PDB file of C-alpha atoms in Angstrom:
ATOM      1  CA  MET V 291      40.250 -40.956   2.646  1.00  0.00           C
ATOM      2  CA  ALA V 292      41.748 -37.659   1.480  1.00  0.00           C
ATOM      3  CA  SER V 293      38.613 -37.005  -0.522  1.00  0.00           C
ATOM      4  CA  THR V 294      36.479 -37.655   2.562  1.00  0.00           C
ATOM      5  CA  GLU V 295      38.598 -35.317   4.696  1.00  0.00           C
ATOM      6  CA  THR V 296      38.418 -32.635   2.010  1.00  0.00           C
ATOM      7  CA  GLY V 297      34.638 -32.941   1.864  1.00  0.00           C
ATOM      8  CA  ALA V 298      34.371 -32.802   5.642  1.00  0.00           C
ATOM      9  CA  HIS V 299      36.607 -29.738   5.729  1.00  0.00           C
ATOM     10  CA  LYS V 300      34.478 -28.095   3.023  1.00  0.00           C
ATOM     11  CA  ASP V 301      31.262 -28.856   4.919  1.00  0.00           C
ATOM     12  CA  GLY V 302      32.782 -27.409   8.063  1.00  0.00           C
ATOM     13  CA  SER V 303      33.779 -24.225   6.228  1.00  0.00           C
ATOM     14  CA  ASP V 304      30.295 -23.878   4.773  1.00  0.00           C
ATOM     15  CA  ASN V 305      28.797 -24.275   8.253  1.00  0.00           C
ATOM     16  CA  ASP V 306      31.180 -21.639   9.620  1.00  0.00           C
ATOM     17  CA  LEU V 307      30.195 -19.223   6.859  1.00  0.00           C
ATOM     18  CA  ALA V 308      26.529 -19.944   7.486  1.00  0.00           C
ATOM     19  CA  GLY V 309      27.098 -19.228  11.159  1.00  0.00           C
ATOM     20  CA  LEU V 310      28.774 -15.913  10.362  1.00  0.00           C
ATOM     21  CA  ASP V 311      25.929 -14.976   8.040  1.00  0.00           C
ATOM     22  CA  ALA V 312      23.461 -15.765  10.813  1.00  0.00           C
ATOM     23  CA  LEU V 313      25.384 -13.485  13.164  1.00  0.00           C
ATOM     24  CA  GLU V 314      25.283 -10.627  10.656  1.00  0.00           C
ATOM     25  CA  THR V 315      21.593 -11.036   9.819  1.00  0.00           C
ATOM     26  CA  PRO V 316      19.305  -9.241  12.294  1.00  0.00           C
ATOM     27  CA  GLN V 317      16.949 -11.752  13.855  1.00  0.00           C
ATOM     28  CA  PRO V 318      13.409 -10.481  14.454  1.00  0.00           C
ATOM     29  CA  ILE V 319      12.557 -10.536  18.148  1.00  0.00           C
ATOM     30  CA  ARG V 320       9.037 -10.186  19.429  1.00  0.00           C
ATOM     31  CA  THR V 321       9.026  -7.669  22.256  1.00  0.00           C
ATOM     32  CA  PRO V 322       7.098  -8.905  25.320  1.00  0.00           C
ATOM     33  CA  PHE V 323       4.025  -6.875  26.204  1.00  0.00           C
ATOM     34  CA  THR V 324       5.310  -6.137  29.706  1.00  0.00           C
ATOM     35  CA  LEU V 325       8.583  -4.768  28.265  1.00  0.00           C
ATOM     36  CA  THR V 326       6.663  -2.598  25.783  1.00  0.00           C
ATOM     37  CA  LEU V 327       4.480  -1.330  28.626  1.00  0.00           C
ATOM     38  CA  LYS V 328       7.538  -0.565  30.757  1.00  0.00           C
ATOM     39  CA  GLU V 329       9.693   1.076  28.083  1.00  0.00           C
ATOM     40  CA  LYS V 330       7.164   2.758  25.780  1.00  0.00           C
ATOM     41  CA  VAL V 331       3.935   3.426  27.696  1.00  0.00           C
ATOM     42  CA  LEU V 332       4.875   4.115  31.300  1.00  0.00           C
ATOM     43  CA  PRO V 333       7.556   6.820  30.694  1.00  0.00           C
ATOM     44  CA  PRO V 334       5.287   9.266  28.803  1.00  0.00           C
ATOM     45  CA  LEU V 335       2.373   8.567  31.160  1.00  0.00           C
ATOM     46  CA  THR V 336       4.645   9.257  34.135  1.00  0.00           C
ATOM     47  CA  ALA V 337       5.828  12.504  32.543  1.00  0.00           C
ATOM     48  CA  ILE V 338       2.231  13.609  31.898  1.00  0.00           C
ATOM     49  CA  ALA V 339       1.209  12.759  35.457  1.00  0.00           C
ATOM     50  CA  LEU V 340       4.166  14.731  36.818  1.00  0.00           C
ATOM     51  CA  VAL V 341       3.317  17.794  34.724  1.00  0.00           C
ATOM     52  CA  LEU V 342      -0.329  17.652  35.828  1.00  0.00           C
ATOM     53  CA  ALA V 343       0.716  17.268  39.462  1.00  0.00           C
ATOM     54  CA  VAL V 344       3.016  20.300  39.301  1.00  0.00           C
ATOM     55  CA  TRP V 345       0.333  22.272  37.456  1.00  0.00           C
ATOM     56  CA  GLN V 346      -2.309  21.387  40.044  1.00  0.00           C
ATOM     57  CA  GLY V 347       0.156  22.157  42.858  1.00  0.00           C
ATOM     58  CA  LEU V 348       0.757  25.663  41.519  1.00  0.00           C
ATOM     59  CA  VAL V 349      -2.991  26.285  41.687  1.00  0.00           C
ATOM     60  CA  SER V 350      -3.831  24.425  44.919  1.00  0.00           C
ATOM     61  CA  PHE V 351      -1.026  25.974  46.982  1.00  0.00           C
ATOM     62  CA  HIS V 352      -1.787  29.445  45.557  1.00  0.00           C
ATOM     63  CA  ILE V 353       1.687  29.839  44.126  1.00  0.00           C
ATOM     64  CA  VAL V 354      -0.154  31.407  41.193  1.00  0.00           C
ATOM     65  CA  GLU V 355      -2.923  33.235  43.005  1.00  0.00           C
ATOM     66  CA  ASP V 356      -4.858  34.566  40.036  1.00  0.00           C
ATOM     67  CA  PRO V 357      -6.868  31.717  38.417  1.00  0.00           C
ATOM     68  CA  SER V 358      -7.452  33.914  35.370  1.00  0.00           C
ATOM     69  CA  LYS V 359      -3.741  33.579  34.590  1.00  0.00           C
ATOM     70  CA  LEU V 360      -3.333  29.876  35.307  1.00  0.00           C
ATOM     71  CA  PRO V 361      -6.544  27.813  35.425  1.00  0.00           C
ATOM     72  CA  ALA V 362      -6.571  24.424  37.116  1.00  0.00           C
ATOM     73  CA  PRO V 363      -6.304  21.303  34.924  1.00  0.00           C
ATOM     74  CA  GLY V 364      -9.906  20.524  35.829  1.00  0.00           C
ATOM     75  CA  ALA V 365     -11.080  23.865  34.414  1.00  0.00           C
ATOM     76  CA  VAL V 366      -9.344  23.163  31.113  1.00  0.00           C
ATOM     77  CA  TRP V 367     -10.857  19.663  31.062  1.00  0.00           C
ATOM     78  CA  ASP V 368     -14.342  21.139  31.647  1.00  0.00           C
ATOM     79  CA  VAL V 369     -13.931  23.509  28.683  1.00  0.00           C
ATOM     80  CA  ALA V 370     -12.750  20.684  26.414  1.00  0.00           C
ATOM     81  CA  ARG V 371     -15.547  18.401  27.647  1.00  0.00           C
ATOM     82  CA  GLN V 372     -18.158  21.082  26.972  1.00  0.00           C
ATOM     83  CA  ALA V 373     -16.804  21.571  23.432  1.00  0.00           C
ATOM     84  CA  TRP V 374     -16.987  17.794  22.930  1.00  0.00           C
ATOM     85  CA  LEU V 375     -20.586  17.594  24.174  1.00  0.00           C
ATOM     86  CA  GLU V 376     -21.554  20.450  21.859  1.00  0.00           C
ATOM     87  CA  GLY V 377     -19.964  18.609  18.926  1.00  0.00           C
ATOM     88  CA  GLU V 378     -17.384  21.326  18.278  1.00  0.00           C
ATOM     89  CA  LEU V 379     -14.126  19.760  19.491  1.00  0.00           C
ATOM     90  CA  LEU V 380     -13.592  17.430  16.530  1.00  0.00           C
ATOM     91  CA  GLY V 381     -14.490  20.295  14.201  1.00  0.00           C
ATOM     92  CA  TYR V 382     -11.656  22.431  15.589  1.00  0.00           C
ATOM     93  CA  ILE V 383      -9.202  19.585  15.140  1.00  0.00           C
ATOM     94  CA  TRP V 384     -10.375  18.496  11.689  1.00  0.00           C
ATOM     95  CA  THR V 385     -10.341  22.043  10.267  1.00  0.00           C
ATOM     96  CA  SER V 386      -6.660  22.457  11.140  1.00  0.00           C
ATOM     97  CA  VAL V 387      -5.524  18.882  10.478  1.00  0.00           C
ATOM     98  CA  SER V 388      -7.156  18.748   7.036  1.00  0.00           C
ATOM     99  CA  ARG V 389      -5.514  22.045   6.070  1.00  0.00           C
ATOM    100  CA  GLY V 390      -2.158  20.988   7.489  1.00  0.00           C
ATOM    101  CA  LEU V 391      -2.068  17.606   5.766  1.00  0.00           C
ATOM    102  CA  SER V 392      -3.276  19.011   2.431  1.00  0.00           C
ATOM    103  CA  GLY V 393      -0.655  21.752   2.535  1.00  0.00           C
ATOM    104  CA  PHE V 394       2.057  19.291   3.560  1.00  0.00           C
ATOM    105  CA  LEU V 395       1.234  16.909   0.693  1.00  0.00           C
ATOM    106  CA  LEU V 396       1.396  19.826  -1.739  1.00  0.00           C
ATOM    107  CA  ALA V 397       4.741  20.857  -0.224  1.00  0.00           C
ATOM    108  CA  LEU V 398       5.919  17.268  -0.677  1.00  0.00           C
ATOM    109  CA  LEU V 399       5.058  17.361  -4.393  1.00  0.00           C
ATOM    110  CA  ILE V 400       6.990  20.603  -4.815  1.00  0.00           C
ATOM    111  CA  GLY V 401       9.882  20.060  -2.408  1.00  0.00           C
ATOM    112  CA  THR V 402      10.882  16.580  -3.628  1.00  0.00           C
ATOM    113  CA  PRO V 403      11.677  17.425  -7.274  1.00  0.00           C
ATOM    114  CA  LEU V 404      13.134  20.759  -6.174  1.00  0.00           C
ATOM    115  CA  GLY V 405      15.478  18.980  -3.756  1.00  0.00           C
ATOM    116  CA  LEU V 406      16.555  16.500  -6.422  1.00  0.00           C
ATOM    117  CA  LEU V 407      17.307  19.280  -8.911  1.00  0.00           C
ATOM    118  CA  VAL V 408      19.280  21.286  -6.361  1.00  0.00           C
ATOM    119  CA  ALA V 409      21.222  18.189  -5.300  1.00  0.00           C
ATOM    120  CA  ARG V 410      22.100  17.085  -8.847  1.00  0.00           C
ATOM    121  CA  LEU V 411      22.666  20.404 -10.661  1.00  0.00           C
ATOM    122  CA  LYS V 412      25.656  22.398  -9.448  1.00  0.00           C
ATOM    123  CA  PHE V 413      24.494  25.659 -10.995  1.00  0.00           C
ATOM    124  CA  LEU V 414      21.063  25.391  -9.397  1.00  0.00           C
ATOM    125  CA  ARG V 415      22.605  24.541  -6.023  1.00  0.00           C
ATOM    126  CA  ALA V 416      24.855  27.591  -6.207  1.00  0.00           C
ATOM    127  CA  ALA V 417      21.929  29.772  -7.295  1.00  0.00           C
ATOM    128  CA  ILE V 418      19.133  28.806  -4.894  1.00  0.00           C
ATOM    129  CA  GLY V 419      20.764  26.543  -2.284  1.00  0.00           C
ATOM    130  CA  PRO V 420      21.546  29.469   0.060  1.00  0.00           C
ATOM    131  CA  ILE V 421      18.056  30.873  -0.525  1.00  0.00           C
ATOM    132  CA  LEU V 422      16.458  27.603   0.596  1.00  0.00           C
ATOM    133  CA  SER V 423      18.586  27.623   3.749  1.00  0.00           C
ATOM    134  CA  GLY V 424      17.624  31.234   4.401  1.00  0.00           C
ATOM    135  CA  LEU V 425      13.928  30.513   3.908  1.00  0.00           C
ATOM    136  CA  GLN V 426      14.188  27.583   6.302  1.00  0.00           C
ATOM    137  CA  SER V 427      15.497  29.860   9.051  1.00  0.00           C
ATOM    138  CA  LEU V 428      12.918  32.599   8.392  1.00  0.00           C
ATOM    139  CA  PRO V 429      10.063  32.560  10.956  1.00  0.00           C
ATOM    140  CA  SER V 430       6.906  31.351   9.239  1.00  0.00           C
ATOM    141  CA  VAL V 431       4.848  34.090  10.894  1.00  0.00           C
ATOM    142  CA  ALA V 432       6.665  36.612   8.668  1.00  0.00           C
ATOM    143  CA  TRP V 433       4.867  35.228   5.609  1.00  0.00           C
ATOM    144  CA  VAL V 434       1.346  35.775   6.947  1.00  0.00           C
ATOM    145  CA  PRO V 435       0.997  39.559   6.275  1.00  0.00           C
ATOM    146  CA  PRO V 436       2.203  39.414   2.636  1.00  0.00           C
ATOM    147  CA  ALA V 437       0.134  36.265   2.005  1.00  0.00           C
ATOM    148  CA  VAL V 438      -2.980  38.055   3.268  1.00  0.00           C
ATOM    149  CA  ILE V 439      -2.252  41.083   1.061  1.00  0.00           C
ATOM    150  CA  TRP V 440      -1.530  38.955  -2.014  1.00  0.00           C
ATOM    151  CA  LEU V 441      -4.267  36.326  -1.690  1.00  0.00           C
ATOM    152  CA  GLY V 442      -6.792  37.675   0.803  1.00  0.00           C
ATOM    153  CA  LEU V 443      -8.354  35.944   3.804  1.00  0.00           C
ATOM    154  CA  ASN V 444      -8.996  32.500   2.334  1.00  0.00           C
ATOM    155  CA  ASN V 445      -7.637  28.971   2.303  1.00  0.00           C
ATOM    156  CA  SER V 446      -5.218  29.809  -0.523  1.00  0.00           C
ATOM    157  CA  MET V 447      -3.450  32.164   1.861  1.00  0.00           C
ATOM    158  CA  MET V 448      -3.198  29.364   4.446  1.00  0.00           C
ATOM    159  CA  TYR V 449      -1.706  26.948   1.920  1.00  0.00           C
ATOM    160  CA  ALA V 450       0.769  29.568   0.677  1.00  0.00           C
ATOM    161  CA  VAL V 451       2.093  30.070   4.219  1.00  0.00           C
ATOM    162  CA  ILE V 452       2.361  26.297   4.720  1.00  0.00           C
ATOM    163  CA  LEU V 453       4.279  25.875   1.450  1.00  0.00           C
ATOM    164  CA  LEU V 454       6.716  28.659   2.257  1.00  0.00           C
ATOM    165  CA  GLY V 455       7.372  27.040   5.615  1.00  0.00           C
ATOM    166  CA  ALA V 456       7.582  23.373   4.583  1.00  0.00           C
ATOM    167  CA  VAL V 457       9.095  23.259   1.066  1.00  0.00           C
ATOM    168  CA  PRO V 458      12.593  24.502   2.069  1.00  0.00           C
ATOM    169  CA  SER V 459      12.852  21.875   4.838  1.00  0.00           C
ATOM    170  CA  ILE V 460      11.793  19.032   2.564  1.00  0.00           C
ATOM    171  CA  ALA V 461      14.116  20.132  -0.228  1.00  0.00           C
ATOM    172  CA  ASN V 462      17.086  20.634   2.093  1.00  0.00           C
ATOM    173  CA  GLY V 463      16.480  17.260   3.733  1.00  0.00           C
ATOM    174  CA  LEU V 464      16.580  15.540   0.366  1.00  0.00           C
ATOM    175  CA  VAL V 465      19.701  17.471  -0.662  1.00  0.00           C
ATOM    176  CA  SER V 466      21.403  16.333   2.540  1.00  0.00           C
ATOM    177  CA  GLY V 467      20.346  12.736   1.898  1.00  0.00           C
ATOM    178  CA  VAL V 468      21.634  12.779  -1.684  1.00  0.00           C
ATOM    179  CA  ASP V 469      24.958  14.263  -0.550  1.00  0.00           C
ATOM    180  CA  GLN V 470      25.404  11.267   1.764  1.00  0.00           C
ATOM    181  CA  VAL V 471      24.890   8.645  -0.964  1.00  0.00           C
ATOM    182  CA  PRO V 472      28.210   6.767  -1.425  1.00  0.00           C
ATOM    183  CA  PRO V 473      29.685   7.404  -4.906  1.00  0.00           C
ATOM    184  CA  LEU V 474      30.129   3.638  -5.248  1.00  0.00           C
ATOM    185  CA  PHE V 475      26.352   3.236  -5.370  1.00  0.00           C
ATOM    186  CA  LEU V 476      26.091   5.714  -8.231  1.00  0.00           C
ATOM    187  CA  ARG V 477      28.888   4.027 -10.198  1.00  0.00           C
ATOM    188  CA  ALA V 478      27.324   0.607  -9.641  1.00  0.00           C
ATOM    189  CA  GLY V 479      23.970   1.947 -10.821  1.00  0.00           C
ATOM    190  CA  ARG V 480      25.466   3.402 -13.985  1.00  0.00           C
ATOM    191  CA  THR V 481      27.248   0.099 -14.664  1.00  0.00           C
ATOM    192  CA  MET V 482      23.910  -1.699 -14.518  1.00  0.00           C
ATOM    193  CA  GLY V 483      22.238   0.866 -16.771  1.00  0.00           C
ATOM    194  CA  ALA V 484      20.459   2.859 -14.039  1.00  0.00           C
ATOM    195  CA  THR V 485      21.002   6.385 -15.363  1.00  0.00           C
ATOM    196  CA  GLY V 486      18.848   9.495 -15.554  1.00  0.00           C
ATOM    197  CA  LEU V 487      15.394   9.165 -14.030  1.00  0.00           C
ATOM    198  CA  LYS V 488      15.837   5.412 -13.695  1.00  0.00           C
ATOM    199  CA  GLY V 489      18.993   5.892 -11.643  1.00  0.00           C
ATOM    200  CA  THR V 490      17.308   8.558  -9.524  1.00  0.00           C
ATOM    201  CA  TRP V 491      14.334   6.301  -8.765  1.00  0.00           C
ATOM    202  CA  HIS V 492      16.201   3.029  -8.183  1.00  0.00           C
ATOM    203  CA  VAL V 493      19.521   4.235  -6.711  1.00  0.00           C
ATOM    204  CA  VAL V 494      19.554   7.832  -5.483  1.00  0.00           C
ATOM    205  CA  LEU V 495      16.189   8.046  -3.716  1.00  0.00           C
ATOM    206  CA  PRO V 496      16.450   4.694  -1.844  1.00  0.00           C
ATOM    207  CA  ALA V 497      19.997   5.529  -0.721  1.00  0.00           C
ATOM    208  CA  ALA V 498      18.975   9.040   0.358  1.00  0.00           C
ATOM    209  CA  LEU V 499      15.953   7.897   2.380  1.00  0.00           C
ATOM    210  CA  PRO V 500      17.338   8.619   5.888  1.00  0.00           C
ATOM    211  CA  GLY V 501      18.027  12.281   5.098  1.00  0.00           C
ATOM    212  CA  TYR V 502      14.797  12.562   3.107  1.00  0.00           C
ATOM    213  CA  VAL V 503      12.684  11.201   5.969  1.00  0.00           C
ATOM    214  CA  ALA V 504      14.377  13.611   8.378  1.00  0.00           C
ATOM    215  CA  GLY V 505      13.488  16.432   5.984  1.00  0.00           C
ATOM    216  CA  LEU V 506       9.880  15.240   5.794  1.00  0.00           C
ATOM    217  CA  LYS V 507       9.601  15.175   9.565  1.00  0.00           C
ATOM    218  CA  GLN V 508      11.009  18.666   9.857  1.00  0.00           C
ATOM    219  CA  GLY V 509       8.835  19.795   6.944  1.00  0.00           C
ATOM    220  CA  TRP V 510       5.695  18.656   8.758  1.00  0.00           C
ATOM    221  CA  ALA V 511       6.802  20.504  11.917  1.00  0.00           C
ATOM    222  CA  PHE V 512       7.275  23.694   9.890  1.00  0.00           C
ATOM    223  CA  ALA V 513       3.969  23.161   8.068  1.00  0.00           C
ATOM    224  CA  TRP V 514       2.064  22.761  11.339  1.00  0.00           C
ATOM    225  CA  ARG V 515       3.742  25.785  12.923  1.00  0.00           C
ATOM    226  CA  SER V 516       3.123  27.884   9.809  1.00  0.00           C
ATOM    227  CA  LEU V 517      -0.551  26.932   9.776  1.00  0.00           C
ATOM    228  CA  MET V 518      -0.997  27.829  13.449  1.00  0.00           C
ATOM    229  CA  ALA V 519       0.644  31.217  12.853  1.00  0.00           C
ATOM    230  CA  ALA V 520      -1.651  31.856   9.879  1.00  0.00           C
ATOM    231  CA  GLU V 521      -4.786  30.827  11.784  1.00  0.00           C
ATOM    232  CA  ILE V 522      -3.891  33.006  14.777  1.00  0.00           C
ATOM    233  CA  ILE V 523      -3.094  36.158  12.812  1.00  0.00           C
ATOM    234  CA  ALA V 524      -5.569  35.828   9.940  1.00  0.00           C
ATOM    235  CA  SER V 525      -8.631  34.825  11.935  1.00  0.00           C
ATOM    236  CA  PHE V 526     -11.795  35.185   9.854  1.00  0.00           C
ATOM    237  CA  PRO V 527     -15.248  33.570  10.292  1.00  0.00           C
ATOM    238  CA  ASP V 528     -15.463  32.321   6.695  1.00  0.00           C
ATOM    239  CA  LEU V 529     -12.247  30.300   7.192  1.00  0.00           C
ATOM    240  CA  GLY V 530     -13.846  28.061   9.788  1.00  0.00           C
ATOM    241  CA  LEU V 531     -12.741  27.629  13.382  1.00  0.00           C
ATOM    242  CA  GLY V 532      -9.427  25.794  13.617  1.00  0.00           C
ATOM    243  CA  LEU V 533      -7.093  25.370  16.565  1.00  0.00           C
ATOM    244  CA  GLY V 534      -5.230  28.596  15.840  1.00  0.00           C
ATOM    245  CA  GLN V 535      -8.488  30.556  15.705  1.00  0.00           C
ATOM    246  CA  LEU V 536      -9.577  28.858  18.934  1.00  0.00           C
ATOM    247  CA  LEU V 537      -6.380  30.045  20.622  1.00  0.00           C
ATOM    248  CA  GLU V 538      -6.905  33.596  19.385  1.00  0.00           C
ATOM    249  CA  ASN V 539     -10.557  33.567  20.491  1.00  0.00           C
ATOM    250  CA  GLY V 540      -9.467  32.531  23.980  1.00  0.00           C
ATOM    251  CA  ARG V 541      -6.965  35.394  24.093  1.00  0.00           C
ATOM    252  CA  ASN V 542      -9.557  37.931  22.931  1.00  0.00           C
ATOM    253  CA  ALA V 543     -11.990  36.710  25.594  1.00  0.00           C
ATOM    254  CA  SER V 544      -9.244  36.561  28.268  1.00  0.00           C
ATOM    255  CA  ASP V 545     -10.342  32.949  28.817  1.00  0.00           C
ATOM    256  CA  MET V 546      -7.160  31.133  29.865  1.00  0.00           C
ATOM    257  CA  ALA V 547      -8.965  27.792  30.091  1.00  0.00           C
ATOM    258  CA  MET V 548      -9.787  28.060  26.391  1.00  0.00           C
ATOM    259  CA  VAL V 549      -6.230  29.195  25.645  1.00  0.00           C
ATOM    260  CA  PHE V 550      -4.772  26.143  27.400  1.00  0.00           C
ATOM    261  CA  GLU V 551      -7.342  23.920  25.697  1.00  0.00           C
ATOM    262  CA  ALA V 552      -6.128  25.137  22.287  1.00  0.00           C
ATOM    263  CA  ILE V 553      -2.444  24.799  23.257  1.00  0.00           C
ATOM    264  CA  LEU V 554      -2.919  21.219  24.469  1.00  0.00           C
ATOM    265  CA  LEU V 555      -4.887  20.250  21.358  1.00  0.00           C
ATOM    266  CA  ILE V 556      -2.181  21.718  19.083  1.00  0.00           C
ATOM    267  CA  LEU V 557       0.438  19.760  21.023  1.00  0.00           C
ATOM    268  CA  LEU V 558      -1.663  16.582  20.941  1.00  0.00           C
ATOM    269  CA  VAL V 559      -2.070  16.713  17.155  1.00  0.00           C
ATOM    270  CA  GLY V 560       1.657  17.286  16.646  1.00  0.00           C
ATOM    271  CA  VAL V 561       2.561  14.322  18.866  1.00  0.00           C
ATOM    272  CA  ALA V 562      -0.092  12.086  17.264  1.00  0.00           C
ATOM    273  CA  ILE V 563       1.127  12.768  13.712  1.00  0.00           C
ATOM    274  CA  ASP V 564       4.695  12.044  14.765  1.00  0.00           C
ATOM    275  CA  LEU V 565       3.766   8.761  16.495  1.00  0.00           C
ATOM    276  CA  LEU V 566       1.391   7.545  13.781  1.00  0.00           C
ATOM    277  CA  VAL V 567       3.295   8.614  10.657  1.00  0.00           C
ATOM    278  CA  PHE V 568       6.903   9.649  11.053  1.00  0.00           C
ATOM    279  CA  SER V 569       8.108   7.378  13.858  1.00  0.00           C
ATOM    280  CA  PRO V 570       6.953   4.198  12.020  1.00  0.00           C
ATOM    281  CA  LEU V 571       8.494   5.544   8.804  1.00  0.00           C
ATOM    282  CA  GLU V 572      11.830   6.170  10.547  1.00  0.00           C
ATOM    283  CA  ARG V 573      11.788   2.701  12.100  1.00  0.00           C
ATOM    284  CA  TRP V 574      11.070   1.118   8.710  1.00  0.00           C
ATOM    285  CA  VAL V 575      13.991   2.952   7.097  1.00  0.00           C
ATOM    286  CA  LEU V 576      16.370   1.936   9.901  1.00  0.00           C
ATOM    287  CA  ARG V 577      15.131  -1.644   9.943  1.00  0.00           C
ATOM    288  CA  SER V 578      15.476  -1.988   6.167  1.00  0.00           C
ATOM    289  CA  ARG V 579      19.147  -1.083   6.563  1.00  0.00           C
ATOM    290  CA  GLY V 580      19.761  -3.508   9.384  1.00  0.00           C
ATOM    291  CA  LEU V 581      20.219  -0.674  11.885  1.00  0.00           C
ATOM    292  CA  LEU V 582      17.207  -1.563  13.991  1.00  0.00           C
ATOM    293  CA  VAL V 583      16.245  -5.080  15.044  1.00  0.00           C
ATOM    294  CA  HIS V 584      13.300  -4.151  17.236  1.00  0.00           C
ATOM    295  CA  ARG V 585      12.141  -0.909  18.722  1.00  0.00           C
TER     296      ARG V 585
END
């Protein structure tokens, strides 16, 4: 009888522990389509509709009387539609996006090992850590004139400006992520033989992912802004017509519809890259740590 009671008590304890484990384990929940539509789709569409309504109101009620200063949304749409029909719109976008992504990937290859070295070597952190922070705060437009003088009006100049804008953000993001790794993780890794490059790959980088991803996101923002600054200032026919050049051409022609077309396309690309690349990456990092069940 005692044995039976002991076994029953043990089974009950195991069930209690299993129940506690189930409470701690995030359960995947499939978000209903109507909830997704309500929480994710309708808010940005409502915001866009409100902005367009205010914009159109400023023109229709002659609050801004000079249409050369503020064209109607329809005028901007007509310019974009004409560029699409002429087969030029995608060319503008692809010229800038291809440059931006290529420069960002190159900045990623440079900024990641640089960030690891700065985070792990005290002398290097003391030597160039403040310089990286200073470069991160320096406006990217400041690098365009020296880049043009050093490299000329070519794609190398564009990539140099992107690197100088993006590398400090990526490196600093990784340094911040490494600084937040609990020392217990490092000791546990060394106990299991994960030292040197092996420890960096299997312990440090996975633990530093949240800060690293934040640095990547900021690095892309700086890369895109740096590229636009370079395209606006260093406009040259042989470089192809990107979004920055399109914006500058609109200014030179005093064509505000073209100017707004370029601004909206630059904004659209920035939002699209964030939604398609960095937002899913952030959600994956949070979900892998049990910080996000569904989003």
